[in-house]
Coordinates of C-alpha atoms in Angstrom, one line a residue:
M1 CA 30.3 1.9 6.9
K2 CA 29.9 -0.2 3.7
I3 CA 26.8 -2.1 3.4
F4 CA 25.8 -2.3 -0.4
N5 CA 27.8 -3.6 -3.3
K6 CA 26.7 -5.3 -6.7
T7 CA 25.9 -8.4 -5.0
L8 CA 23.2 -6.9 -2.2
I9 CA 21.6 -4.9 -5.2
A10 CA 21.0 -8.5 -7.5
V11 CA 19.2 -9.8 -4.7
S12 CA 17.4 -7.6 -3.7
V13 CA 15.9 -7.3 -7.2
A14 CA 15.2 -11.2 -6.5
L15 CA 13.6 -10.7 -3.2
V16 CA 10.8 -7.7 -4.3
S17 CA 8.5 -10.4 -5.6
T18 CA 6.8 -10.1 -2.3
Q19 CA 6.0 -6.7 -2.5
T20 CA 5.4 -5.0 -5.6
M21 CA 1.6 -4.0 -6.6
A22 CA -1.0 -2.8 -4.3
A23 CA -5.1 -2.5 -5.0
G24 CA -8.3 -1.6 -4.5
F25 CA -9.4 0.5 -7.3
Q26 CA -13.2 1.0 -7.9
I27 CA -14.3 3.5 -9.6
N28 CA -17.6 5.6 -8.4
A29 CA -18.2 7.9 -11.1
Q30 CA -20.4 6.9 -13.6
S31 CA -22.8 9.6 -14.1
A32 CA -23.4 13.1 -12.8
T33 CA -26.8 12.3 -11.7
G34 CA -25.4 9.3 -9.7
I35 CA -22.8 11.5 -7.8
G36 CA -25.1 14.1 -7.7
R37 CA -27.5 11.4 -5.1
A38 CA -24.3 9.5 -3.9
F39 CA -25.4 6.7 -6.2
A40 CA -28.3 5.6 -3.8
G41 CA -30.8 3.9 -6.1
D42 CA -28.9 4.2 -9.1
A43 CA -30.0 0.7 -10.1
V44 CA -33.3 1.4 -10.4
I45 CA -34.3 5.2 -10.8
A46 CA -34.0 5.2 -14.4
D47 CA -34.5 9.0 -14.6
N48 CA -32.0 8.8 -17.7
A49 CA -30.0 6.3 -19.7
S50 CA -27.0 6.0 -17.5
V51 CA -29.0 3.4 -15.2
L52 CA -27.8 1.2 -18.0
S53 CA -24.2 1.1 -15.9
R54 CA -26.2 -0.4 -12.6
N55 CA -29.0 -2.5 -13.8
P56 CA -29.7 -3.5 -17.4
A57 CA -33.5 -4.5 -16.5
A58 CA -34.1 -1.1 -15.9
M59 CA -34.1 -0.2 -19.4
A60 CA -37.5 -1.6 -19.4
L61 CA -38.9 1.3 -17.7
F62 CA -38.2 3.4 -20.4
D63 CA -40.6 3.8 -23.3
E64 CA -38.8 6.2 -25.7
K65 CA -35.2 6.2 -26.7
Q66 CA -32.6 8.3 -24.5
L67 CA -29.1 9.1 -24.6
S68 CA -27.1 10.3 -21.9
M69 CA -23.1 11.3 -22.1
G70 CA -20.9 13.2 -19.6
L71 CA -17.5 13.8 -18.1
T72 CA -16.5 13.3 -14.2
Y73 CA -13.4 15.6 -13.2
A74 CA -11.9 13.5 -10.5
D75 CA -9.7 15.8 -8.0
V76 CA -7.7 13.3 -5.8
Q77 CA -5.7 14.0 -2.7
V78 CA -3.2 11.6 -1.4
E79 CA -0.7 12.4 1.2
V80 CA 1.4 9.4 2.5
Q81 CA 3.6 11.3 5.6
D82 CA 6.4 10.5 7.7
V83 CA 7.8 7.1 6.6
F84 CA 10.2 5.5 8.4
V85 CA 12.1 2.1 10.6
N86 CA 12.8 1.8 13.5
S87 CA 16.7 0.3 14.4
N88 CA 19.1 -0.1 17.1
L89 CA 20.3 3.5 15.7
G90 CA 17.0 5.0 16.2
E91 CA 14.0 6.1 13.6
L92 CA 14.8 6.3 10.3
H93 CA 12.9 8.3 8.5
F94 CA 12.5 8.4 4.7
G95 CA 10.4 11.7 4.3
N96 CA 6.6 12.3 3.2
V97 CA 4.4 12.8 -0.1
D98 CA 2.5 15.7 0.2
D99 CA 0.5 15.2 -3.3
G100 CA 0.4 11.2 -4.5
A101 CA -2.1 11.5 -7.1
E102 CA -3.1 13.1 -9.9
A103 CA -6.2 14.6 -10.9
K104 CA -8.4 12.4 -13.7
V105 CA -11.5 12.9 -16.5
I106 CA -13.6 10.3 -16.6
P107 CA -16.3 10.2 -19.4
N108 CA -19.6 8.2 -19.8
F109 CA -21.6 6.9 -22.4
Y110 CA -25.6 5.4 -22.5
Y111 CA -28.2 5.0 -24.8
V112 CA -31.1 3.3 -24.6
S113 CA -33.5 2.2 -26.9
P114 CA -36.9 0.4 -26.4
V115 CA -38.3 -1.9 -29.2
N116 CA -41.4 -2.6 -28.2
D117 CA -43.5 -2.5 -25.1
K118 CA -41.8 -6.2 -24.3
F119 CA -38.0 -5.5 -25.0
A120 CA -35.5 -2.9 -25.1
Y121 CA -31.5 -2.7 -25.5
G122 CA -28.8 -0.6 -24.8
V123 CA -25.1 0.3 -25.7
A124 CA -22.6 1.9 -22.8
M125 CA -19.0 3.1 -22.2
F126 CA -18.2 4.0 -18.7
S127 CA -14.9 2.9 -16.4
N128 CA -15.1 0.4 -12.9
F129 CA -11.9 0.4 -11.9
G130 CA -9.2 3.0 -11.9
T131 CA -6.4 4.0 -9.5
G132 CA -2.9 6.1 -10.2
T133 CA -0.5 6.7 -7.1
D134 CA 2.9 8.0 -7.3
T135 CA 5.2 8.1 -4.9
T136 CA 8.5 7.5 -6.5
E137 CA 9.9 11.2 -5.0
L138 CA 10.8 9.3 -1.6
S139 CA 12.4 6.5 -3.3
N140 CA 16.0 8.4 -4.2
N141 CA 15.8 9.1 0.0
I142 CA 18.8 7.5 2.2
A143 CA 18.9 7.5 5.8
M144 CA 22.3 8.4 7.6
G145 CA 24.0 7.9 3.9
A146 CA 23.8 4.2 3.9
I147 CA 20.0 3.1 4.5
P148 CA 17.9 2.9 0.9
A149 CA 14.2 4.2 1.4
P150 CA 11.7 0.8 1.4
I151 CA 12.4 1.1 -3.0
D152 CA 10.4 -2.2 -3.2
L153 CA 7.1 -0.6 -2.2
L154 CA 7.9 2.9 -3.7
G155 CA 6.7 4.2 -7.5
K156 CA 3.8 5.1 -9.6
T157 CA 0.7 2.8 -9.9
E158 CA -1.7 3.6 -12.6
V159 CA -4.9 1.5 -13.8
T160 CA -7.2 2.2 -16.4
T161 CA -10.0 0.4 -17.4
I162 CA -12.8 1.4 -20.0
N163 CA -16.1 -0.7 -20.0
F164 CA -18.0 -1.1 -23.3
N165 CA -21.5 -2.5 -22.7
L166 CA -24.5 -4.4 -24.6
S167 CA -27.4 -5.3 -22.8
A168 CA -30.8 -6.3 -23.5
S169 CA -34.1 -6.4 -20.9
Y170 CA -37.6 -7.8 -21.1
R171 CA -40.4 -7.0 -19.5
I172 CA -42.2 -10.5 -18.1
N173 CA -45.3 -8.8 -16.6
D174 CA -46.4 -5.3 -15.1
N175 CA -44.6 -6.2 -12.4
F176 CA -41.0 -7.8 -12.9
S177 CA -38.8 -6.9 -15.4
V178 CA -35.1 -8.7 -16.1
G179 CA -32.2 -8.3 -18.7
A180 CA -28.2 -9.5 -18.9
G181 CA -25.4 -7.7 -20.5
L182 CA -22.3 -8.6 -22.0
D183 CA -19.2 -6.0 -20.9
V184 CA -16.0 -5.9 -23.2
I185 CA -13.4 -4.1 -20.7
Y186 CA -9.9 -2.4 -22.0
G187 CA -7.5 -1.9 -19.0
S188 CA -4.0 -0.5 -19.3
G189 CA -1.5 -0.4 -16.6
T190 CA 1.8 1.2 -15.6
L191 CA 4.1 0.0 -12.3
T192 CA 7.3 1.1 -11.1
R193 CA 9.4 0.0 -8.1
G194 CA 12.9 1.1 -7.9
G195 CA 14.7 3.8 -6.8
A196 CA 18.8 4.3 -5.1
M197 CA 20.9 1.7 -3.8
P198 CA 24.0 3.2 -2.0
T199 CA 27.4 1.4 -3.1
G200 CA 29.7 3.1 -1.2
A201 CA 30.5 5.5 -3.6
D202 CA 27.7 7.3 -5.3
P203 CA 23.9 6.0 -5.1
V204 CA 22.8 3.2 -8.1
H205 CA 19.5 3.5 -9.7
V206 CA 18.0 0.2 -9.5
E207 CA 15.1 -0.8 -11.2
L208 CA 12.9 -3.4 -10.3
V209 CA 10.0 -3.3 -11.6
D210 CA 8.7 -2.2 -15.0
V211 CA 5.2 -2.4 -16.0
D212 CA 3.2 -0.9 -19.3
A213 CA 0.7 -3.3 -20.5
D214 CA -2.7 -3.2 -21.8
G215 CA -5.4 -5.7 -23.1
I216 CA -9.0 -6.9 -23.5
A217 CA -11.0 -8.8 -21.3
F218 CA -14.9 -10.2 -20.9
G219 CA -17.5 -9.8 -18.0
G220 CA -21.0 -9.9 -18.0
I221 CA -23.9 -8.7 -15.8
V222 CA -27.8 -9.6 -15.0
G223 CA -30.6 -8.0 -13.0
A224 CA -34.2 -7.7 -12.1
V225 CA -37.1 -4.6 -11.3
Y226 CA -39.9 -5.3 -9.1
E227 CA -42.2 -2.6 -9.3
I228 CA -44.9 -2.3 -6.7
N229 CA -46.5 0.2 -8.7
A230 CA -45.7 3.5 -10.4
D231 CA -44.3 4.8 -6.9
N232 CA -42.3 1.8 -5.3
R233 CA -39.7 -0.4 -7.0
F234 CA -36.5 -2.3 -6.1
G235 CA -34.0 -3.3 -8.3
V236 CA -30.8 -5.8 -8.2
S237 CA -28.6 -6.4 -10.4
Y238 CA -24.9 -8.9 -9.8
R239 CA -21.8 -8.0 -12.3
F240 CA -19.3 -10.8 -13.3
S241 CA -15.8 -9.4 -13.6
P242 CA -13.0 -10.9 -15.0
E243 CA -9.8 -12.2 -14.8
F244 CA -7.7 -9.4 -16.7
T245 CA -4.6 -10.4 -18.8
A246 CA -2.5 -7.9 -19.7
D247 CA 0.4 -7.8 -22.7
G248 CA 3.3 -5.7 -23.2
T249 CA 6.5 -5.0 -21.3
V250 CA 6.7 -6.9 -18.0
M251 CA 9.8 -6.8 -16.3
F252 CA 9.6 -8.4 -13.2
A253 CA 12.8 -9.2 -11.1
G254 CA 15.2 -9.1 -13.4
T255 CA 13.2 -11.2 -15.9
D256 CA 11.0 -9.9 -19.1
Y257 CA 7.9 -11.4 -18.9
Q258 CA 5.1 -11.4 -21.5
E259 CA 1.3 -11.1 -19.3
I260 CA 0.3 -9.7 -16.2
N261 CA -2.5 -11.2 -14.6
I262 CA -5.1 -9.6 -12.4
P263 CA -8.6 -10.6 -11.0
L264 CA -11.4 -8.1 -10.5
P265 CA -13.8 -8.3 -8.1
D266 CA -17.4 -8.6 -9.0
I267 CA -20.2 -6.4 -8.0
F268 CA -23.7 -7.1 -6.4
Q269 CA -26.2 -4.6 -5.5
V270 CA -29.3 -4.2 -4.7
A271 CA -31.5 -0.6 -4.5
G272 CA -34.9 0.9 -3.6
F273 CA -37.1 3.7 -5.2
H274 CA -39.8 5.5 -3.4
Q275 CA -41.8 8.6 -4.8
L276 CA -43.2 9.5 -1.5
T277 CA -44.9 12.9 -2.5
D278 CA -45.7 14.4 -5.7
T279 CA -42.3 16.7 -5.1
F280 CA -40.1 13.9 -3.0
A281 CA -38.3 10.8 -3.3
L282 CA -36.6 8.5 -1.3
H283 CA -33.6 6.1 -2.9
Y284 CA -31.1 3.6 -1.1
T285 CA -28.5 1.3 -2.4
A286 CA -26.0 -1.4 -0.6
Q287 CA -23.4 -2.8 -2.9
M288 CA -20.9 -5.6 -2.2
T289 CA -18.0 -5.9 -4.3
T290 CA -15.7 -9.3 -3.9
W291 CA -12.3 -7.9 -3.4
G292 CA -11.6 -11.4 -1.7
D293 CA -11.2 -12.6 -5.0
F294 CA -8.2 -10.4 -5.4
H295 CA -5.9 -12.9 -3.8
E296 CA -2.8 -12.4 -6.1
I297 CA -1.7 -11.0 -8.9
T298 CA 0.9 -13.0 -10.9
V299 CA 3.0 -12.5 -14.1
T300 CA 3.6 -15.5 -16.9
D301 CA 5.1 -16.4 -20.0
P302 CA 8.2 -17.6 -20.2
A303 CA 7.2 -19.2 -16.6
E304 CA 4.5 -18.1 -13.9
A305 CA 5.1 -16.1 -10.5
Q306 CA 3.4 -14.4 -8.3
L307 CA 3.8 -10.6 -7.8
K308 CA 2.0 -10.2 -4.8
K309 CA -0.4 -12.0 -2.4
Y310 CA -3.4 -10.6 -1.2
A311 CA -5.5 -10.4 2.2
W312 CA -8.3 -8.0 0.9
D313 CA -11.8 -8.4 2.3
D314 CA -14.9 -8.2 0.6
S315 CA -16.4 -4.8 0.7
W316 CA -19.4 -3.1 0.9
L317 CA -21.1 0.7 0.4
F318 CA -24.1 1.6 2.0
S319 CA -26.0 5.3 0.7
V320 CA -28.9 7.3 0.9
G321 CA -30.3 9.9 -1.3
G322 CA -33.4 12.0 -1.7
T323 CA -34.6 14.1 -4.7
Y324 CA -36.7 17.1 -4.7
T325 CA -38.5 18.4 -7.7
L326 CA -38.2 22.2 -7.0
T327 CA -39.8 23.7 -10.8
D328 CA -40.5 22.7 -13.9
K329 CA -37.2 23.2 -14.7
W330 CA -34.9 22.1 -11.9
T331 CA -34.9 19.1 -9.6
L332 CA -32.1 19.3 -6.8
R333 CA -30.7 15.7 -5.4
A334 CA -28.1 15.0 -2.6
G335 CA -27.1 12.1 -0.8
Y336 CA -24.6 10.3 2.0
M337 CA -22.2 6.9 1.1
F338 CA -20.7 4.6 3.7
D339 CA -18.0 3.2 1.8
Q340 CA -16.5 0.6 3.3
G341 CA -12.5 -0.2 2.9
V342 CA -11.1 -3.4 1.2
V343 CA -7.8 -3.7 3.3
G344 CA -7.6 -6.4 5.7
E345 CA -4.7 -7.5 7.5
V346 CA -2.3 -6.0 4.5
S347 CA -1.4 -2.7 4.4
S348 CA -0.3 -0.8 1.6
I349 CA 1.5 2.7 0.9
S350 CA 1.4 2.4 -2.8
I351 CA -2.7 3.1 -2.6
P352 CA -3.5 3.8 0.4
D353 CA -7.1 2.4 2.0
S354 CA -9.7 3.2 4.8
D355 CA -13.6 3.8 5.6
R356 CA -15.1 6.6 3.3
Q357 CA -17.7 9.2 3.6
W358 CA -19.3 10.8 1.0
Y359 CA -21.3 13.9 0.8
T360 CA -23.2 14.7 -2.2
M361 CA -25.3 17.1 -3.9
G362 CA -26.6 17.6 -7.5
A363 CA -29.0 19.3 -9.8
T364 CA -30.9 18.7 -13.0
Y365 CA -31.5 21.4 -15.6
N366 CA -34.4 20.9 -18.1
L367 CA -33.0 23.0 -21.2
S368 CA -36.2 21.6 -23.3
K369 CA -39.3 18.7 -23.3
H370 CA -36.4 16.7 -25.0
T371 CA -32.4 18.2 -23.4
S372 CA -31.5 18.6 -20.2
L373 CA -28.4 19.0 -18.4
D374 CA -27.3 17.2 -14.9
F375 CA -24.9 18.5 -12.3
G376 CA -23.3 16.6 -9.4
I377 CA -20.2 17.5 -7.1
A378 CA -19.0 15.0 -4.5
F379 CA -16.8 15.3 -0.7
V380 CA -15.2 12.0 -0.4
R381 CA -13.5 11.8 2.8
G382 CA -11.0 9.0 4.1
E383 CA -9.7 8.3 7.3
E384 CA -6.3 9.1 8.4
T385 CA -4.7 6.1 8.4
N386 CA -1.3 4.5 10.4
L387 CA 0.1 1.1 8.6
T388 CA 2.6 -1.1 8.4
E389 CA 4.1 -2.9 4.9
Q390 CA 7.2 -5.7 5.2
S391 CA 10.0 -4.4 2.8
S392 CA 12.2 -7.2 1.2
V393 CA 14.9 -4.5 0.3
L394 CA 15.1 -3.3 3.7
G395 CA 14.9 -6.9 5.2
L396 CA 18.0 -8.0 3.0
V397 CA 19.7 -5.0 5.1
G398 CA 18.8 -5.7 8.3
N399 CA 20.0 -9.3 7.7
L400 CA 23.1 -8.3 6.4
N401 CA 23.7 -6.1 9.1
P402 CA 22.0 -7.3 12.5
A403 CA 23.3 -4.4 14.6
L404 CA 20.7 -2.8 12.9
G405 CA 18.1 -4.6 14.6
D406 CA 15.5 -7.1 13.7
D407 CA 12.5 -4.5 13.1
L408 CA 14.1 -2.9 10.0
S409 CA 11.9 -4.7 7.5
T410 CA 8.5 -3.0 9.1
V411 CA 7.6 0.7 7.1
H412 CA 5.3 2.5 8.7
A413 CA 3.8 5.3 7.2
T414 CA 0.5 7.6 7.9
T415 CA -1.5 7.9 5.1
T416 CA -4.8 10.1 4.1
S417 CA -6.8 9.7 0.8
N418 CA -9.4 11.9 -0.2
A419 CA -11.3 13.2 -3.6
T420 CA -13.7 15.7 -4.8
Y421 CA -16.1 14.7 -8.1
Y422 CA -17.2 17.3 -10.7
S423 CA -19.5 16.5 -12.9
I424 CA -21.4 17.3 -15.8
Q425 CA -24.1 15.3 -18.0
Y426 CA -25.8 15.9 -21.0
N427 CA -29.5 14.2 -21.6
Y428 CA -31.7 13.4 -24.2
K429 CA -35.2 12.1 -24.7
F430 CA -35.7 11.4 -28.6

């Protein structure tokens, strides 16, 4: 049965615009202390300079210069199991991906400097967004010798961002402080979609999408801190994220474009901290990310085209943690976070998403009066998710071969996404 020819391949390239990219790629790995307490209270605790990643107003709580820098090793496990479609010939299976993600090392750097009892400034480097999955190994599988895998859904997706931040804070009175900052965001991304297409003889490899681009965008953050007293305080912040435009190699549907445009979501959070005894503190955070703003990805120059339209939902995370001062040398912490998934009606094989549970612990060891080391570990567990996604390539196969059935374009899969974060951080008080 000769289903495919060069004309079909060309038409498949033209149809790939509906299924090229997916996202839900926020990172929570800005510090070892934050990881150790599931980022509970991170916008107001201000126990080291990494608070700058969450709330610039919290710099008003510092009375001496501080430096923090660290690394987080993110061991991410993504499984994509039992990729199949239904047909009149029965279920057509295309295989599994047991390890669809790569481990990443995520650096951070923070410096806070009080100028006087009113003003402080700080600089920081960290990341808020990033992802990496690879389902390329499925893209060359051909069912029954004639039905290609959903190659418009399969390939490599990698996004990396670095946020350079300059912030300032101002103490209005003993209870209330405000802050603001400028974000300069560098981002790079790689996206490939393609695979084997049977032609009646040997399969032909087809590249549907090939993106390798980078760029710079600008955002900002504002925040406030309210101190009831020395043991109880609240913090709030709002980070304004830009629409990110990247330049480079952008090949889509047989046309070379100059730019790819990706809207990034804003981040709002509120946090509380309460020193309940001399040795124990309770803290918590509620954070909303406006993934509903992530409505489409487009390419531009020489013309504008929509890569994909999205139906993501705004998402919330809620975390609670505790800090226990064991001795003058050791401080222990632990936390729990519920992290809501972003996927609404549109799911994706390329970046699986679900609600996640975070179980975390960490510690600080004081090397001296001025130096300390932080350690954090987080076990992040997602849910097993049965998803469906529409493939334009298989939809075309079904249209050309009605005997295969009218549901060939609906791709089914079971996905699981888990992670373990290991983090270390060095702090210095001047």
